CSV table of C-alpha atoms in Angstrom, one decimal:
chain,number,residue,atom,x,y,z
L,1096,MET,CA,98.4,54.6,78.7
L,1097,LEU,CA,99.8,57.6,80.4
L,1098,THR,CA,101.7,59.0,77.4
L,1099,MET,CA,98.1,58.8,75.7
L,1100,ALA,CA,96.5,60.6,78.0
L,1101,ALA,CA,99.0,63.4,77.8
L,1102,GLN,CA,99.0,63.1,74.1
L,1103,SER,CA,95.4,63.8,73.8
L,1104,ALA,CA,95.2,66.3,76.5
L,1105,GLN,CA,97.6,68.1,74.4
L,1106,GLY,CA,95.8,67.6,71.4
L,1107,ALA,CA,92.5,69.0,72.8
L,1108,PHE,CA,94.4,72.1,74.3
L,1109,MET,CA,95.5,72.5,70.7
L,1110,VAL,CA,92.6,72.5,69.2
L,1111,LYS,CA,90.7,74.7,71.6
L,1112,ARG,CA,93.7,77.2,71.2
L,1113,ALA,CA,93.0,77.1,67.6
L,1114,VAL,CA,89.4,77.7,67.5
L,1115,THR,CA,89.3,80.6,70.2
L,1116,THR,CA,92.2,82.0,68.0
L,1117,LYS,CA,90.1,81.9,64.9
L,1118,ALA,CA,87.0,83.0,66.7
L,1119,ALA,CA,88.9,86.0,68.1
L,1120,VAL,CA,89.9,87.0,64.5
L,1121,HIS,CA,86.3,87.0,63.2
L,1122,ALA,CA,84.1,87.8,66.1
L,1123,PRO,CA,83.8,91.3,67.8
L,1124,VAL,CA,85.5,91.6,71.2
L,1125,VAL,CA,82.9,91.0,73.8
L,1126,ALA,CA,83.5,92.3,77.3
L,1127,THR,CA,83.9,90.0,80.1
L,1128,GLY,CA,81.8,90.0,83.2
L,1129,HIS,CA,84.2,92.0,85.5
L,1130,ASN,CA,84.9,95.0,82.8
L,1131,THR,CA,81.0,95.6,82.8
L,1132,SER,CA,80.3,95.4,86.7
L,1133,LEU,CA,78.9,98.3,88.2
L,1134,LEU,CA,82.0,99.1,90.6
L,1135,TYR,CA,84.4,99.0,87.5
L,1136,ARG,CA,82.2,101.5,85.6
L,1137,ILE,CA,82.1,103.8,88.7
L,1138,ARG,CA,85.6,103.8,89.1
L,1139,GLU,CA,86.2,104.1,84.9
L,1140,LYS,CA,84.0,107.2,85.2
L,1141,ALA,CA,85.7,108.6,88.4
L,1142,HIS,CA,89.3,108.4,86.5
L,1143,SER,CA,87.6,110.1,83.5
L,1144,LEU,CA,86.7,113.0,85.4
L,1145,LEU,CA,89.2,113.9,88.0
L,1146,PRO,CA,91.5,115.2,85.2
L,1147,LYS,CA,88.8,117.4,83.9
L,1148,ILE,CA,87.7,118.8,87.4
L,1149,TYR,CA,90.8,118.9,89.5
L,1150,GLY,CA,93.5,119.0,87.0
L,1151,ILE,CA,94.7,115.2,88.8
L,1152,GLU,CA,96.4,113.0,86.4
L,1153,ASN,CA,95.7,109.5,87.9
L,1154,LYS,CA,97.4,106.3,87.0
L,1155,LYS,CA,94.4,103.9,87.3
L,1156,GLY,CA,95.0,102.4,90.3
L,1157,ILE,CA,92.6,100.8,92.8
L,1158,PHE,CA,94.4,101.6,95.9
L,1159,GLY,CA,94.7,105.5,95.2
L,1160,THR,CA,90.8,105.4,94.7
L,1161,LEU,CA,90.0,103.3,97.8
L,1162,ALA,CA,92.2,105.5,99.7
L,1163,LEU,CA,90.3,108.5,98.3
L,1164,VAL,CA,87.1,107.0,99.2
L,1165,ALA,CA,88.1,105.9,102.7
L,1166,GLY,CA,89.6,109.5,103.4
L,1167,ILE,CA,86.3,110.8,102.5
L,1168,LEU,CA,84.3,108.5,105.0
L,1169,SER,CA,86.9,109.0,107.8
L,1170,PHE,CA,85.1,112.3,108.6
L,1171,ILE,CA,82.0,110.1,109.9
L,1172,PRO,CA,81.9,110.6,113.6
L,1173,ILE,CA,83.2,107.7,115.8
L,1174,TYR,CA,83.3,105.1,112.6
L,1175,GLY,CA,85.5,107.4,110.9
L,1176,MET,CA,88.8,105.9,113.1
L,1177,LEU,CA,88.3,102.8,111.0
L,1178,PHE,CA,88.0,104.5,107.8
L,1179,GLY,CA,91.0,106.8,108.5
L,1180,ALA,CA,93.1,103.9,109.3
L,1181,ALA,CA,92.1,102.1,105.9
L,1182,ALA,CA,93.0,105.2,104.0
L,1183,ILE,CA,96.5,105.2,105.6
L,1184,VAL,CA,97.2,101.7,104.8
L,1185,LEU,CA,95.8,102.0,101.4
L,1186,GLY,CA,97.5,105.2,100.8
L,1187,CYS,CA,100.7,103.6,101.6
L,1188,ILE,CA,100.3,100.7,99.3
L,1189,GLY,CA,99.2,103.4,96.5
L,1190,ILE,CA,102.0,105.6,96.9
L,1191,ARG,CA,104.6,102.7,96.7
L,1192,ARG,CA,102.7,102.1,93.1
L,1193,HIS,CA,103.1,105.9,92.0
L,1194,GLN,CA,99.3,106.5,92.3
L,1195,LYS,CA,98.6,110.5,92.7
L,1196,LEU,CA,95.0,109.8,94.6
L,1197,ALA,CA,96.8,107.8,97.4
L,1198,MET,CA,98.8,111.0,98.6
L,1199,LEU,CA,95.3,112.5,98.9
L,1200,GLY,CA,93.7,109.8,100.4
L,1201,LEU,CA,96.5,109.4,102.9
L,1202,VAL,CA,96.3,113.1,103.9
L,1203,LEU,CA,92.6,112.8,104.3
L,1204,GLY,CA,92.6,109.7,106.4
L,1205,CYS,CA,95.3,111.5,109.0
L,1206,ALA,CA,92.8,114.6,109.3
L,1207,GLY,CA,89.9,112.3,109.7
L,1208,ILE,CA,91.6,110.4,112.5
L,1209,LEU,CA,92.9,113.7,114.0
L,1210,ALA,CA,88.9,115.4,113.8
L,1211,ASN,CA,87.6,112.0,115.2
L,1212,ALA,CA,90.0,112.1,118.0
L,1213,ILE,CA,89.3,115.7,118.9
L,1214,TYR,CA,85.5,114.7,118.6
L,1215,ILE,CA,85.7,111.7,121.0
L,1216,GLY,CA,87.8,113.9,123.4
L,1217,VAL,CA,85.6,116.6,123.6
L,1218,ILE,CA,82.4,114.2,124.3
L,1219,ILE,CA,84.7,112.8,127.0
L,1220,TYR,CA,85.5,115.9,128.5
L,1221,GLU,CA,81.7,117.5,128.2
L,1222,SER,CA,80.6,114.0,130.0
L,1223,TYR,CA,83.3,114.3,132.9
L,1224,LEU,CA,82.5,118.0,133.2
L,1225,GLY,CA,78.7,116.8,133.5
L,1226,PHE,CA,79.5,114.3,136.1
L,1227,ALA,CA,81.6,117.1,138.0
L,1228,ILE,CA,78.7,119.9,137.9
L,1229,ALA,CA,76.0,117.0,138.8
L,1230,ALA,CA,78.4,116.1,142.2
L,1231,TYR,CA,78.0,119.7,143.5
């Protein structure tokens, strides 16, 4: 009984495979759902524009692009520390995969963390100075 079930499953697989290969030969190629998503189209557009604008040749990698976006967002006050950390992690992963934009995202993430640290330090110093003046 198990052998009959296995043979029928294998036969169904072979029929399905034959049908899909014939359809693929005669039918036009239709994009799947993930290729038409908004994020995919934005990423493809960004990758096509970057070599024209900045002369950056990028291997199409999501880690490099995400590191760049997180690096830019790392300059938001206070919340930028989280984006900066994400840019550093994603940049390190992208560099290991030899993606060009990952280095830029890594540098921007480090600069964003440094800018946020200075910003928070200034806020703390001014609040301490305000308390010191109010005490006199």
